[in-house]
Each structure stands twice: as C-alpha cells, then as structure tokens.
XYZ file of C-alpha atoms in Angstrom:
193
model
C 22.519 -29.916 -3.850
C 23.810 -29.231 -7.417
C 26.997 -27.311 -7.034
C 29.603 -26.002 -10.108
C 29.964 -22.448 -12.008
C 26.728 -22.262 -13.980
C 24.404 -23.246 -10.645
C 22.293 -20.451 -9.485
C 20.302 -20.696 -6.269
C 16.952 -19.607 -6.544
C 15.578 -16.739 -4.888
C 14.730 -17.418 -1.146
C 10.820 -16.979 -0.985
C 11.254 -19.888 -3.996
C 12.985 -22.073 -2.158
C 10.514 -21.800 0.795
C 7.294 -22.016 -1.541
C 5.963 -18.760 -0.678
C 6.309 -17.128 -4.396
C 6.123 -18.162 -8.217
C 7.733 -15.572 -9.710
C 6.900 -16.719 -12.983
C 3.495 -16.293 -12.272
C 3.895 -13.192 -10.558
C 5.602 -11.695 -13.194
C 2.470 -12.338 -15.562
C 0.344 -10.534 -13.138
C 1.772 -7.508 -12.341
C 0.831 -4.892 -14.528
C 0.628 -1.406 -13.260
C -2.801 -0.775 -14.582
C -4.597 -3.394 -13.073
C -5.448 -4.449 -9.293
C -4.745 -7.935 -8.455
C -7.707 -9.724 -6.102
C -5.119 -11.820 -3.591
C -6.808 -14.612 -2.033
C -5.081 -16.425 0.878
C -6.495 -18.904 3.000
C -4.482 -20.555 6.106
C -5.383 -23.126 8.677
C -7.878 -20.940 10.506
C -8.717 -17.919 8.448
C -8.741 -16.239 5.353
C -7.370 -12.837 3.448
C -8.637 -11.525 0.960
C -6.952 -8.191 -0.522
C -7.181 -6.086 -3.523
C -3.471 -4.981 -4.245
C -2.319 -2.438 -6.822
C 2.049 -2.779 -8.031
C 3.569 0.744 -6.405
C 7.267 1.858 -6.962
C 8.314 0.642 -3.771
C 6.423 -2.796 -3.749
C 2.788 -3.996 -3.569
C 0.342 -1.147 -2.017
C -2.683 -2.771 -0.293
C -5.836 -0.759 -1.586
C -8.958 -2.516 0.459
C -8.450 -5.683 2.972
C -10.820 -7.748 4.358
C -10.041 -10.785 6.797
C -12.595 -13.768 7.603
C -12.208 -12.678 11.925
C -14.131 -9.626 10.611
C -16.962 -11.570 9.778
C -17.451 -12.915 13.523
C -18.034 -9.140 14.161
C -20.757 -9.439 12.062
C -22.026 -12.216 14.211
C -20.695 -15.011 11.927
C -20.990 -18.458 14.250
C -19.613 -20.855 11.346
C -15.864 -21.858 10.574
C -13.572 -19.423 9.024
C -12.252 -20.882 6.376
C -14.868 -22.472 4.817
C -16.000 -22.456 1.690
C -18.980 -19.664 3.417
C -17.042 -18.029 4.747
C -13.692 -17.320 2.266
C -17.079 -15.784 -0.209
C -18.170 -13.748 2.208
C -14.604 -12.511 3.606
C -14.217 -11.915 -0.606
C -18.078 -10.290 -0.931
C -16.917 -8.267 1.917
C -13.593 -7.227 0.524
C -15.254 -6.204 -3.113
C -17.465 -3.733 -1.387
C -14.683 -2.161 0.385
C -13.104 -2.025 -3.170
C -16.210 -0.529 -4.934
C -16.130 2.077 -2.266
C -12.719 2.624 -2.700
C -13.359 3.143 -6.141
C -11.784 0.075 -7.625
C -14.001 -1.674 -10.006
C -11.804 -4.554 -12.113
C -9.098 -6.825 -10.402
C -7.455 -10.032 -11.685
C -7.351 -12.986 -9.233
C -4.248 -13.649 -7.846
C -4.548 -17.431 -6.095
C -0.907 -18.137 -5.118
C 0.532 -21.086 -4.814
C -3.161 -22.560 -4.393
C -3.428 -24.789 -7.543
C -6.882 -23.973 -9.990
C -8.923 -26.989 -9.100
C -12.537 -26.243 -10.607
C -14.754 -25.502 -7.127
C -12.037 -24.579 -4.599
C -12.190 -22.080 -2.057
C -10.116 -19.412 -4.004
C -12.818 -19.400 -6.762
C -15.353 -19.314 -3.921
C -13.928 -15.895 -3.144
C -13.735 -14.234 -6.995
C -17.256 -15.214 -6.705
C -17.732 -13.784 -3.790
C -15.949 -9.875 -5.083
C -17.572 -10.269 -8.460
C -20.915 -10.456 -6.751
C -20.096 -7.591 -4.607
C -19.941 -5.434 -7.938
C -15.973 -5.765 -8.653
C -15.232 -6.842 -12.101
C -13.490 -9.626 -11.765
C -13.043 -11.839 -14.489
C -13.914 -15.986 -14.512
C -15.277 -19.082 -16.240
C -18.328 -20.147 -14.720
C -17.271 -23.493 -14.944
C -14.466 -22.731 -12.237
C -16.639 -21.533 -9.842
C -18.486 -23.605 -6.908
C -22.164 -24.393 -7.176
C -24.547 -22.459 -5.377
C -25.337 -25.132 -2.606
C -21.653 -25.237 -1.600
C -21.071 -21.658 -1.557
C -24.317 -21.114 0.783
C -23.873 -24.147 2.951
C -27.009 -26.356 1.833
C -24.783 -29.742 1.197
C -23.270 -28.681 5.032
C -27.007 -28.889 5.785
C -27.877 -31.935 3.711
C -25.426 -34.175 5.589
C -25.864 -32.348 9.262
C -29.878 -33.617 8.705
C -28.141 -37.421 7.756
C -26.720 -37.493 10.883
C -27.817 -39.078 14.527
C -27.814 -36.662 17.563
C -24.647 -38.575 18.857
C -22.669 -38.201 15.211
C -24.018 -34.597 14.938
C -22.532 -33.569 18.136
C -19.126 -35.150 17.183
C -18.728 -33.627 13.951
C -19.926 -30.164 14.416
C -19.005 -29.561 18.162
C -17.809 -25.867 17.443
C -20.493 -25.408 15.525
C -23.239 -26.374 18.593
C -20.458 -24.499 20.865
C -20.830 -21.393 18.922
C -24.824 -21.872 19.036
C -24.955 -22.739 15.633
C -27.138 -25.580 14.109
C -25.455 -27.170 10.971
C -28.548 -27.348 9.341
C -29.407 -23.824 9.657
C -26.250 -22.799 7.987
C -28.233 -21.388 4.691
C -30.005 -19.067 6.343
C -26.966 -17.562 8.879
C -25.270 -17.645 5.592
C -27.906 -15.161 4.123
C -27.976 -13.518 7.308
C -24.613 -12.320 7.181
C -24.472 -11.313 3.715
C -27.284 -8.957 4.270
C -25.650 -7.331 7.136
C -22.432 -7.329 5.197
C -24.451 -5.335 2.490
C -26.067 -3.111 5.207
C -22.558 -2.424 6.650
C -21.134 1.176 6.563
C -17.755 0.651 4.456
C-alpha cells in the first residue's frame, strides 16, 4: 500500500466498491429524482430517490419479491422481471407525483441491452420521464421473454427439465413466458398503488 505525507486513503465505501463518488457527485442535484436500479444475486430494487439535507430520501420503492405477490412464477432477476419490478416502481412514482428521474445504475457498467436499461424502460413506460437512447435499451423479445421461449421450444423434454427446473417447480412453462409476462403487467397496471 502506498504510504508517505501526500497519500490519502480513499473513502471507505470506495475502497469496498460500493460508491463512485465521482459519478455520484454528477447526479445529485436537488431538483431532480434519481431512478436507482440495483440488481443482486436473487432480486432486484428499483427506487426513485430525491437528495434531502440529511442524506438520500427514498420517495417510491419497488422490489422484484413484490412481483411474486402478483403471482409472478419466473426468476427474479431477469431481464422480465428487473422491467417489471421498474414498470412497477414508475407507477408508484406517478402516483406519488413524481414524473422525471435520471437513472442512476451504480457501479453496473452501461453495456447497450443490460438489465439496468431493462428497468428505465420499464419506469419510462410506466409514464415517468425518464430520459434514454433507444439504442441502449433491450429489444422487445428480450424484455418480454420470447428468445427465453425460442430456446425452451429447442430443447428435448430431458434438457428442458434440466435447465428450467424452478421454472417447471414453480408451474411455469418456459415457453409460455410471453404471455405470464403480459399477465403480470396487466395486473401490475390494475394494481391499487
């Protein structure tokens, strides 16, 4: 480790690879919501989060475990499911009365047709402004399941039942992922909020 009188250690949540503050620092503005999009190893958050005096203030939250309420059978962090954890999330912010939010991705680097841009997607749709280059965001077939489909129907019964075992567990067909997928986002638009 470097060491002498002009070293200075970097702030902890640096160190650990939690925060860029450089990056923060361009995004926090006091008139503006950020759109925080988080996805772990099993689920998703997505959050719309205004700057306070006292640190971030969490306006609206949504979180993927929400949509197995809804009767969601798929995975929860896939591509599905982190736009409709953000579609759900944007109509809790339009009710809230929030209507424009920046994306705030992270430490998740901007590859064109990631998750993240799966979930501005997802809150734009919902009727938050949210601005984005088309060109970033996923195709339509990913975002709805059909290439999940494509390569479920490619599949023998004995590979099928491998490969999507908590799919079939959860009584879920791979190939009818499209349509649970449209399911969901009607109920999700039916919802109370």
């Amino acid at each position: 480790m470097a060491s002498g009188s002009n070293y200075k250690v970097a702030f902890r949540r640096r160190r650990e690879g939690k925060t860029d503050y450089a990056t923060r620092a361009k995004l926090v503005d006091v008139d503006k919501s950020r759109l925080v999009v988080r996805i772990s190893n099993a689920n998703c958050i997505v959050q719309v989060v205004n700057v306070g005096k006292d640190g971030d203030e969490t306006v609206v939250s949504a979180h993927s475990k929400e949509l197995n309420k809804l009767g969601w059978l798929a995975g929860n962090k896939n591509t599905s499911a982190v736009y409709l954890t953000a579609y759900l999330c944007g109509k809790k912010a339009v009710a809230a009365g929030v209507d424009y939010a920046i994306a705030d991705i992270g430490l998740k680097s901007p590859i064109r047709g990631s998750k993240v841009f799966a979930a501005v997607k997802g809150a734009a749709d919902a009727g938050l402004n949210v601005p984005y280059g088309e060109s970033i965001i996923p195709t339509e077939d990913r975002i709805n399941g059909e290439h999940i489909a494509e390569y479920a129907e490619s599949l023998d019964e004995e590979e099928l039942n491998k490969r999507f075992s908590q799919y079939l567990a959860r009584g879920l067909q791979p190939t009818d992922l499209p349509e649970h997928f449209e399911e969901i986002k009607n109920k999700i638009d039916e919802a109370e909020l």
